[in-house]
Amino acid sequence: MTTITEEVRDVPVARLFLFVRRTDDLASACRQVEEFLAFCRSRQSDSFANERFLGAWMDEHTVTSLPQGWVRPLSATQTLLLTMREIFALWGIWSVASIEAVCLETNEGMALSHNLLLDALIALTQGDTGTVGAYSPVFARGTPIEQVHAEINQLNHLYPLRIAGPIFCDPDTGSLSLQGEWLHH
């Protein structure tokens, strides 16, 4: 039974995230996920329809063994719970997941950032010595190229040898394009 004085939980913001087997699969995965999202948008009731992409993680192991949820320390007193709310996959090649982040101690939803998710992914794969993993951040189409370069440079500084080229997403249509494709449009 709930009471009026019970603390109201902040609703976590879900973000879409793409897991891909190999960097070579990224372009075709983006096209296939784009088609899937177009279908979701046509139904409008699908939870994938209105969520935004944060990034893509390329790693052969993680794409086939996504945890439903995992915890990650935020600080000495706070713990982050990442939950895969929904997953749609072309098994073994790519998976698109709706991910939520909640602080366990406060039960408050948290906004996911590149750094927060990258820290969690790197920690998740640390036990697998064969996994290196590469990350492609997603930016909204129209983001100034200077801002994209600045964020990529910051990520490269914090996570050397882990950052691949950016992916651009059209927030209206959901179309995904890689850096090379975007620069030629």
PDB file of C-alpha atoms in Angstrom:
ATOM      1  CA  MET A   1       0.000   0.000   0.000  1.00  0.00           C
ATOM      2  CA  THR A   2       1.386   3.408  -0.943  1.00  0.00           C
ATOM      3  CA  THR A   3       1.062   6.504   1.193  1.00  0.00           C
ATOM      4  CA  ILE A   4       0.950  10.144   0.235  1.00  0.00           C
ATOM      5  CA  THR A   5       4.320  10.774   1.889  1.00  0.00           C
ATOM      6  CA  GLU A   6       6.028   7.969  -0.028  1.00  0.00           C
ATOM      7  CA  GLU A   7       8.944   9.242  -2.068  1.00  0.00           C
ATOM      8  CA  VAL A   8       8.152   9.615  -5.757  1.00  0.00           C
ATOM      9  CA  ARG A   9      10.683   7.876  -7.961  1.00  0.00           C
ATOM     10  CA  ASP A  10      12.103   9.840 -10.889  1.00  0.00           C
ATOM     11  CA  VAL A  11      11.354   8.116 -14.153  1.00  0.00           C
ATOM     12  CA  PRO A  12      14.605   7.020 -15.791  1.00  0.00           C
ATOM     13  CA  VAL A  13      15.283   8.198 -19.308  1.00  0.00           C
ATOM     14  CA  ALA A  14      15.758   5.284 -21.670  1.00  0.00           C
ATOM     15  CA  ARG A  15      18.301   5.586 -24.451  1.00  0.00           C
ATOM     16  CA  LEU A  16      18.855   3.319 -27.408  1.00  0.00           C
ATOM     17  CA  PHE A  17      22.204   1.656 -27.752  1.00  0.00           C
ATOM     18  CA  LEU A  18      23.565  -0.507 -30.556  1.00  0.00           C
ATOM     19  CA  PHE A  19      25.768  -3.528 -29.900  1.00  0.00           C
ATOM     20  CA  VAL A  20      27.567  -4.835 -33.008  1.00  0.00           C
ATOM     21  CA  ARG A  21      29.721  -7.920 -33.536  1.00  0.00           C
ATOM     22  CA  ARG A  22      32.537  -6.224 -35.499  1.00  0.00           C
ATOM     23  CA  THR A  23      33.372  -2.790 -36.857  1.00  0.00           C
ATOM     24  CA  ASP A  24      32.945  -4.294 -40.356  1.00  0.00           C
ATOM     25  CA  ASP A  25      29.276  -4.979 -39.502  1.00  0.00           C
ATOM     26  CA  LEU A  26      28.504  -1.428 -38.372  1.00  0.00           C
ATOM     27  CA  ALA A  27      27.322   0.054 -41.696  1.00  0.00           C
ATOM     28  CA  SER A  28      24.922  -2.808 -42.459  1.00  0.00           C
ATOM     29  CA  ALA A  29      23.736  -2.884 -38.830  1.00  0.00           C
ATOM     30  CA  CYS A  30      22.939   0.850 -39.031  1.00  0.00           C
ATOM     31  CA  ARG A  31      20.844   0.295 -42.191  1.00  0.00           C
ATOM     32  CA  GLN A  32      18.983  -2.655 -40.675  1.00  0.00           C
ATOM     33  CA  VAL A  33      18.353  -0.882 -37.366  1.00  0.00           C
ATOM     34  CA  GLU A  34      17.158   2.171 -39.292  1.00  0.00           C
ATOM     35  CA  GLU A  35      14.567  -0.037 -41.061  1.00  0.00           C
ATOM     36  CA  PHE A  36      13.517  -1.530 -37.724  1.00  0.00           C
ATOM     37  CA  LEU A  37      13.104   1.921 -36.163  1.00  0.00           C
ATOM     38  CA  ALA A  38      11.080   3.136 -39.175  1.00  0.00           C
ATOM     39  CA  PHE A  39       8.717   0.206 -38.559  1.00  0.00           C
ATOM     40  CA  CYS A  40       8.527   1.112 -34.845  1.00  0.00           C
ATOM     41  CA  ARG A  41       7.770   4.744 -35.664  1.00  0.00           C
ATOM     42  CA  SER A  42       4.978   3.686 -38.024  1.00  0.00           C
ATOM     43  CA  ARG A  43       3.319   1.905 -35.094  1.00  0.00           C
ATOM     44  CA  GLN A  44       3.921   4.871 -32.705  1.00  0.00           C
ATOM     45  CA  SER A  45       2.991   2.753 -29.707  1.00  0.00           C
ATOM     46  CA  ASP A  46       6.295   0.894 -29.743  1.00  0.00           C
ATOM     47  CA  SER A  47       8.739   1.966 -27.021  1.00  0.00           C
ATOM     48  CA  PHE A  48      11.588   2.077 -29.549  1.00  0.00           C
ATOM     49  CA  ALA A  49       9.690   4.707 -31.572  1.00  0.00           C
ATOM     50  CA  ASN A  50      10.713   7.845 -29.687  1.00  0.00           C
ATOM     51  CA  GLU A  51      13.943   6.999 -27.912  1.00  0.00           C
ATOM     52  CA  ARG A  52      17.252   8.528 -28.996  1.00  0.00           C
ATOM     53  CA  PHE A  53      20.557   6.782 -29.675  1.00  0.00           C
ATOM     54  CA  LEU A  54      23.563   7.277 -27.425  1.00  0.00           C
ATOM     55  CA  GLY A  55      26.177   5.123 -29.151  1.00  0.00           C
ATOM     56  CA  ALA A  56      27.336   1.787 -30.524  1.00  0.00           C
ATOM     57  CA  TRP A  57      29.680  -0.781 -28.944  1.00  0.00           C
ATOM     58  CA  MET A  58      31.533  -3.145 -31.256  1.00  0.00           C
ATOM     59  CA  ASP A  59      32.593  -6.347 -29.561  1.00  0.00           C
ATOM     60  CA  GLU A  60      31.952  -9.937 -30.596  1.00  0.00           C
ATOM     61  CA  HIS A  61      31.332 -11.234 -27.067  1.00  0.00           C
ATOM     62  CA  THR A  62      28.955  -8.597 -25.693  1.00  0.00           C
ATOM     63  CA  VAL A  63      26.570  -8.705 -28.666  1.00  0.00           C
ATOM     64  CA  THR A  64      25.623 -12.297 -27.797  1.00  0.00           C
ATOM     65  CA  SER A  65      25.746 -12.062 -24.001  1.00  0.00           C
ATOM     66  CA  LEU A  66      23.974  -8.849 -23.050  1.00  0.00           C
ATOM     67  CA  PRO A  67      23.093  -8.788 -19.379  1.00  0.00           C
ATOM     68  CA  GLN A  68      19.518  -7.820 -18.474  1.00  0.00           C
ATOM     69  CA  GLY A  69      21.017  -5.497 -15.909  1.00  0.00           C
ATOM     70  CA  TRP A  70      24.333  -4.753 -14.319  1.00  0.00           C
ATOM     71  CA  VAL A  71      25.607  -2.573 -11.506  1.00  0.00           C
ATOM     72  CA  ARG A  72      28.495  -0.167 -11.544  1.00  0.00           C
ATOM     73  CA  PRO A  73      29.838   1.987  -8.668  1.00  0.00           C
ATOM     74  CA  LEU A  74      29.286   5.703  -9.251  1.00  0.00           C
ATOM     75  CA  SER A  75      31.097   6.818  -6.117  1.00  0.00           C
ATOM     76  CA  ALA A  76      31.954   5.446  -2.686  1.00  0.00           C
ATOM     77  CA  THR A  77      28.309   5.838  -1.654  1.00  0.00           C
ATOM     78  CA  GLN A  78      26.307   5.398  -4.875  1.00  0.00           C
ATOM     79  CA  THR A  79      25.731   2.534  -7.281  1.00  0.00           C
ATOM     80  CA  LEU A  80      24.377   2.698 -10.795  1.00  0.00           C
ATOM     81  CA  LEU A  81      21.989   0.040 -12.099  1.00  0.00           C
ATOM     82  CA  LEU A  82      21.831  -0.230 -15.885  1.00  0.00           C
ATOM     83  CA  THR A  83      18.825  -2.161 -17.110  1.00  0.00           C
ATOM     84  CA  MET A  84      18.119  -3.455 -20.593  1.00  0.00           C
ATOM     85  CA  ARG A  85      14.440  -2.653 -20.854  1.00  0.00           C
ATOM     86  CA  GLU A  86      13.965  -4.116 -24.330  1.00  0.00           C
ATOM     87  CA  ILE A  87      16.278  -5.748 -26.847  1.00  0.00           C
ATOM     88  CA  PHE A  88      15.766  -6.417 -30.535  1.00  0.00           C
ATOM     89  CA  ALA A  89      18.497  -8.367 -32.318  1.00  0.00           C
ATOM     90  CA  LEU A  90      19.774 -10.041 -35.417  1.00  0.00           C
ATOM     91  CA  TRP A  91      21.343 -12.745 -33.255  1.00  0.00           C
ATOM     92  CA  GLY A  92      25.124 -12.736 -33.241  1.00  0.00           C
ATOM     93  CA  ILE A  93      25.424  -9.722 -35.574  1.00  0.00           C
ATOM     94  CA  TRP A  94      23.795  -6.770 -33.798  1.00  0.00           C
ATOM     95  CA  SER A  95      21.418  -5.904 -30.984  1.00  0.00           C
ATOM     96  CA  VAL A  96      19.626  -2.657 -30.299  1.00  0.00           C
ATOM     97  CA  ALA A  97      18.719  -2.161 -26.656  1.00  0.00           C
ATOM     98  CA  SER A  98      16.678   0.313 -24.704  1.00  0.00           C
ATOM     99  CA  ILE A  99      18.772   1.051 -21.605  1.00  0.00           C
ATOM    100  CA  GLU A 100      17.740   2.813 -18.390  1.00  0.00           C
ATOM    101  CA  ALA A 101      20.010   4.036 -15.612  1.00  0.00           C
ATOM    102  CA  VAL A 102      18.939   4.301 -11.959  1.00  0.00           C
ATOM    103  CA  CYS A 103      20.912   5.170  -8.828  1.00  0.00           C
ATOM    104  CA  LEU A 104      20.187   2.286  -6.441  1.00  0.00           C
ATOM    105  CA  GLU A 105      20.561   4.310  -3.243  1.00  0.00           C
ATOM    106  CA  THR A 106      18.221   7.159  -4.253  1.00  0.00           C
ATOM    107  CA  ASN A 107      16.061   5.232  -6.745  1.00  0.00           C
ATOM    108  CA  GLU A 108      16.345   8.224  -9.090  1.00  0.00           C
ATOM    109  CA  GLY A 109      16.591   7.921 -12.833  1.00  0.00           C
ATOM    110  CA  MET A 110      19.815   9.180 -14.349  1.00  0.00           C
ATOM    111  CA  ALA A 111      20.640  10.547 -17.758  1.00  0.00           C
ATOM    112  CA  LEU A 112      23.077   8.307 -19.599  1.00  0.00           C
ATOM    113  CA  SER A 113      26.235   9.891 -20.968  1.00  0.00           C
ATOM    114  CA  HIS A 114      28.980   8.519 -23.196  1.00  0.00           C
ATOM    115  CA  ASN A 115      31.359   8.369 -20.205  1.00  0.00           C
ATOM    116  CA  LEU A 116      28.896   6.645 -17.891  1.00  0.00           C
ATOM    117  CA  LEU A 117      28.051   3.941 -20.396  1.00  0.00           C
ATOM    118  CA  LEU A 118      31.639   3.486 -21.588  1.00  0.00           C
ATOM    119  CA  ASP A 119      32.861   3.004 -18.011  1.00  0.00           C
ATOM    120  CA  ALA A 120      30.168   0.369 -17.479  1.00  0.00           C
ATOM    121  CA  LEU A 121      30.904  -1.432 -20.771  1.00  0.00           C
ATOM    122  CA  ILE A 122      34.646  -1.522 -20.146  1.00  0.00           C
ATOM    123  CA  ALA A 123      34.052  -2.871 -16.622  1.00  0.00           C
ATOM    124  CA  LEU A 124      31.625  -5.449 -18.018  1.00  0.00           C
ATOM    125  CA  THR A 125      34.208  -6.777 -20.487  1.00  0.00           C
ATOM    126  CA  GLN A 126      37.306  -6.624 -18.229  1.00  0.00           C
ATOM    127  CA  GLY A 127      37.122 -10.307 -17.343  1.00  0.00           C
ATOM    128  CA  ASP A 128      37.235 -11.282 -21.025  1.00  0.00           C
ATOM    129  CA  THR A 129      40.873 -10.862 -22.055  1.00  0.00           C
ATOM    130  CA  GLY A 130      40.012 -11.301 -25.750  1.00  0.00           C
ATOM    131  CA  THR A 131      37.611  -8.344 -25.713  1.00  0.00           C
ATOM    132  CA  VAL A 132      38.916  -4.917 -26.604  1.00  0.00           C
ATOM    133  CA  GLY A 133      35.693  -3.234 -27.717  1.00  0.00           C
ATOM    134  CA  ALA A 134      35.310  -0.035 -29.709  1.00  0.00           C
ATOM    135  CA  TYR A 135      32.767   2.727 -29.139  1.00  0.00           C
ATOM    136  CA  SER A 136      31.079   4.981 -31.696  1.00  0.00           C
ATOM    137  CA  PRO A 137      29.212   7.905 -30.158  1.00  0.00           C
ATOM    138  CA  VAL A 138      25.966   8.957 -31.840  1.00  0.00           C
ATOM    139  CA  PHE A 139      25.279  12.615 -32.571  1.00  0.00           C
ATOM    140  CA  ALA A 140      22.136  14.253 -33.889  1.00  0.00           C
ATOM    141  CA  ARG A 141      22.438  15.189 -37.547  1.00  0.00           C
ATOM    142  CA  GLY A 142      23.176  18.900 -37.673  1.00  0.00           C
ATOM    143  CA  THR A 143      25.452  18.877 -34.611  1.00  0.00           C
ATOM    144  CA  PRO A 144      28.251  21.341 -35.437  1.00  0.00           C
ATOM    145  CA  ILE A 145      31.291  19.411 -36.667  1.00  0.00           C
ATOM    146  CA  GLU A 146      33.484  21.339 -34.204  1.00  0.00           C
ATOM    147  CA  GLN A 147      31.383  19.993 -31.320  1.00  0.00           C
ATOM    148  CA  VAL A 148      31.604  16.450 -32.718  1.00  0.00           C
ATOM    149  CA  HIS A 149      35.405  16.709 -33.020  1.00  0.00           C
ATOM    150  CA  ALA A 150      35.713  18.167 -29.499  1.00  0.00           C
ATOM    151  CA  GLU A 151      33.665  15.328 -27.961  1.00  0.00           C
ATOM    152  CA  ILE A 152      35.555  12.678 -29.968  1.00  0.00           C
ATOM    153  CA  ASN A 153      38.875  14.179 -28.846  1.00  0.00           C
ATOM    154  CA  GLN A 154      37.730  14.202 -25.201  1.00  0.00           C
ATOM    155  CA  LEU A 155      36.587  10.563 -25.441  1.00  0.00           C
ATOM    156  CA  ASN A 156      39.884   9.582 -27.133  1.00  0.00           C
ATOM    157  CA  HIS A 157      41.770  11.230 -24.286  1.00  0.00           C
ATOM    158  CA  LEU A 158      39.742   9.400 -21.602  1.00  0.00           C
ATOM    159  CA  TYR A 159      39.485   6.065 -23.450  1.00  0.00           C
ATOM    160  CA  PRO A 160      42.556   5.669 -25.686  1.00  0.00           C
ATOM    161  CA  LEU A 161      42.252   3.187 -28.550  1.00  0.00           C
ATOM    162  CA  ARG A 162      38.536   2.581 -27.806  1.00  0.00           C
ATOM    163  CA  ILE A 163      36.825   5.310 -29.844  1.00  0.00           C
ATOM    164  CA  ALA A 164      35.728   4.733 -33.433  1.00  0.00           C
ATOM    165  CA  GLY A 165      34.191   7.281 -35.795  1.00  0.00           C
ATOM    166  CA  PRO A 166      30.874   8.889 -34.936  1.00  0.00           C
ATOM    167  CA  ILE A 167      27.429   7.866 -36.123  1.00  0.00           C
ATOM    168  CA  PHE A 168      24.889  10.531 -37.032  1.00  0.00           C
ATOM    169  CA  CYS A 169      21.174  10.121 -36.412  1.00  0.00           C
ATOM    170  CA  ASP A 170      18.391  12.179 -37.913  1.00  0.00           C
ATOM    171  CA  PRO A 171      16.078  12.759 -34.927  1.00  0.00           C
ATOM    172  CA  ASP A 172      13.020  13.127 -37.177  1.00  0.00           C
ATOM    173  CA  THR A 173      13.440  10.059 -39.380  1.00  0.00           C
ATOM    174  CA  GLY A 174      15.748   7.887 -37.270  1.00  0.00           C
ATOM    175  CA  SER A 175      18.138   7.448 -40.193  1.00  0.00           C
ATOM    176  CA  LEU A 176      21.652   6.473 -39.140  1.00  0.00           C
ATOM    177  CA  SER A 177      24.782   7.288 -41.086  1.00  0.00           C
ATOM    178  CA  LEU A 178      28.477   6.842 -40.452  1.00  0.00           C
ATOM    179  CA  GLN A 179      30.922   9.734 -40.453  1.00  0.00           C
ATOM    180  CA  GLY A 180      32.135   9.134 -44.023  1.00  0.00           C
ATOM    181  CA  GLU A 181      28.587   8.908 -45.352  1.00  0.00           C
ATOM    182  CA  TRP A 182      27.540  12.048 -43.477  1.00  0.00           C
ATOM    183  CA  LEU A 183      30.467  14.122 -44.749  1.00  0.00           C
ATOM    184  CA  HIS A 184      29.512  13.316 -48.349  1.00  0.00           C
ATOM    185  CA  HIS A 185      25.879  14.463 -48.049  1.00  0.00           C
TER     186      HIS A 185
END
